[in-house]
């Protein structure tokens, strides 16, 4: 999809990968709708990209329809907001676990459900979901996080199957490490710190490499972004049964929509 003039809703836009993506999408002429919890950082990203700040806490699922209404038309949805909740699972509180699953998985699922009807009506749309290698292998201290990202990747594959006959495209971004607040936080946890010391930065992808790959995927409707390249085969292996499923189910209709109610 050409980005110029397209309305792009980006979550987690206040810092890290989201802020870098906001700069890159703005440079391509996209009209940005920027979501994160209320902060000066979010306002600053909106000011420098000419986008609209939509301050919102994504744990508040019940009010998400109101956020989507405020956003208006969405041509591209980028589910980027995330929290790691890093730590030994047994040390995590129920509230911390719920926050990880809600921000990383439930909010993207709800946002897709809310924006897809409009995309279908307009006959175009694109969804980009930021997943993680933690959803491919299971690193220590990222138990709920890894589950949320495995769920997000599988959900994206499911959407692709359900909407295979429709003009909506889906991109799963599977990445290992990019230097951000989240990555710093993860590396402060003993077992991951030990891993990081061993790898001496080889697992880190430069922010610009990731951002260019994501922008390219949006512009060329690519289904998968996997970085770093050295780890891409692991993500491809996890994805293999999903691809096999596409072949298995291709002889049956993709969907049986209800005819008694309009899609809303
Ligand atoms: N960095 C990595 O190494 C890495 C690796 C694999 C995957 N990823 C994925 O890439 C995405 C971006 O990560 P990042 O490294 O850029 O993280 P980050 O620097 O920690 O930024 C997280 C973003 O999510 C937003 N966010 C968190 N909780 C929120 C909530 N309740 N409501 C609304 N917004 C919320 C934050 O905004 P506020 O706090 O301002 O609300 C912030 O903009 C995430 O989905 C992450 O899982 C990152």
Short mmCIF file of N, CA and C in Angstrom, two decimals, residues 116-117 119-121 123 158-168 170 246 249-259 261 263:
data_model
loop_
_atom_site.label_atom_id
_atom_site.label_comp_id
_atom_site.label_asym_id
_atom_site.label_seq_id
_atom_site.Cartn_x
_atom_site.Cartn_y
_atom_site.Cartn_z
N UNK A 116 -11.61 -3.65 11.06
CA UNK A 116 -11.78 -4.44 9.83
C UNK A 116 -13.08 -4.14 9.07
N UNK A 117 -14.23 -3.96 9.75
CA UNK A 117 -15.44 -3.66 8.99
C UNK A 117 -15.29 -2.44 8.09
N UNK A 119 -12.49 -1.22 6.87
CA UNK A 119 -11.55 -1.55 5.79
C UNK A 119 -12.27 -2.34 4.70
N UNK A 120 -13.11 -3.30 5.13
CA UNK A 120 -13.84 -4.13 4.16
C UNK A 120 -14.79 -3.26 3.34
N UNK A 121 -15.44 -2.32 4.02
CA UNK A 121 -16.38 -1.43 3.32
C UNK A 121 -15.66 -0.59 2.27
N UNK A 123 -12.86 -1.39 0.88
CA UNK A 123 -12.18 -2.25 -0.09
C UNK A 123 -10.67 -2.18 -0.04
N UNK A 158 -4.41 -16.52 11.39
CA UNK A 158 -5.84 -16.84 11.33
C UNK A 158 -6.62 -15.77 10.57
N UNK A 159 -6.28 -14.50 10.82
CA UNK A 159 -6.95 -13.41 10.10
C UNK A 159 -6.68 -13.52 8.60
N UNK A 160 -5.42 -13.84 8.29
CA UNK A 160 -5.03 -13.96 6.87
C UNK A 160 -5.89 -15.04 6.20
N UNK A 161 -6.14 -16.12 6.94
CA UNK A 161 -6.95 -17.22 6.38
C UNK A 161 -8.41 -16.79 6.24
N UNK A 162 -8.96 -16.18 7.29
CA UNK A 162 -10.37 -15.78 7.27
C UNK A 162 -10.65 -14.73 6.19
N UNK A 163 -9.64 -13.87 5.91
CA UNK A 163 -9.85 -12.77 4.95
C UNK A 163 -9.06 -13.00 3.67
N UNK A 164 -8.83 -14.26 3.33
CA UNK A 164 -7.97 -14.53 2.16
C UNK A 164 -8.60 -14.06 0.86
N UNK A 165 -9.94 -13.95 0.82
CA UNK A 165 -10.61 -13.50 -0.42
C UNK A 165 -10.89 -12.00 -0.39
N UNK A 166 -10.45 -11.32 0.64
CA UNK A 166 -10.76 -9.89 0.79
C UNK A 166 -9.50 -9.04 0.57
N UNK A 167 -9.70 -7.76 0.21
CA UNK A 167 -8.54 -6.93 -0.15
C UNK A 167 -7.83 -6.33 1.07
N UNK A 168 -7.65 -7.13 2.09
CA UNK A 168 -6.95 -6.66 3.30
C UNK A 168 -5.67 -7.50 3.42
N UNK A 170 -2.03 -8.56 5.66
CA UNK A 170 -1.56 -8.70 7.04
C UNK A 170 -0.05 -8.94 7.05
N UNK A 246 -2.97 -23.37 5.25
CA UNK A 246 -3.53 -22.61 4.12
C UNK A 246 -3.76 -23.53 2.92
N UNK A 249 -6.77 -26.02 3.70
CA UNK A 249 -8.13 -25.46 3.71
C UNK A 249 -8.48 -24.70 2.43
N UNK A 250 -7.59 -24.71 1.45
CA UNK A 250 -7.86 -23.84 0.28
C UNK A 250 -9.05 -24.32 -0.53
N UNK A 251 -9.42 -25.64 -0.40
CA UNK A 251 -10.54 -26.15 -1.19
C UNK A 251 -11.90 -25.85 -0.56
N UNK A 252 -11.89 -25.36 0.68
CA UNK A 252 -13.17 -25.00 1.32
C UNK A 252 -13.28 -23.48 1.34
N UNK A 253 -14.52 -22.95 1.39
CA UNK A 253 -14.66 -21.49 1.41
C UNK A 253 -13.94 -20.89 2.62
N UNK A 254 -13.44 -19.67 2.44
CA UNK A 254 -12.72 -19.00 3.53
C UNK A 254 -13.66 -18.60 4.65
N UNK A 255 -14.93 -18.38 4.30
CA UNK A 255 -15.84 -17.87 5.33
C UNK A 255 -17.30 -18.16 4.99
N UNK A 256 -18.14 -18.05 6.00
CA UNK A 256 -19.58 -18.10 5.81
C UNK A 256 -20.17 -16.94 6.61
N UNK A 257 -20.20 -15.76 6.00
CA UNK A 257 -20.66 -14.59 6.76
C UNK A 257 -22.15 -14.70 7.08
N UNK A 258 -22.53 -14.12 8.20
CA UNK A 258 -23.97 -14.06 8.52
C UNK A 258 -24.64 -13.13 7.53
N UNK A 259 -25.83 -13.50 7.14
CA UNK A 259 -26.53 -12.64 6.18
C UNK A 259 -27.64 -11.85 6.86
N UNK A 261 -27.33 -10.02 9.66
CA UNK A 261 -26.91 -8.78 10.34
C UNK A 261 -25.81 -8.10 9.52
N UNK A 263 -22.27 -6.20 8.87
CA UNK A 263 -20.98 -6.23 9.57
C UNK A 263 -20.76 -4.86 10.20
#
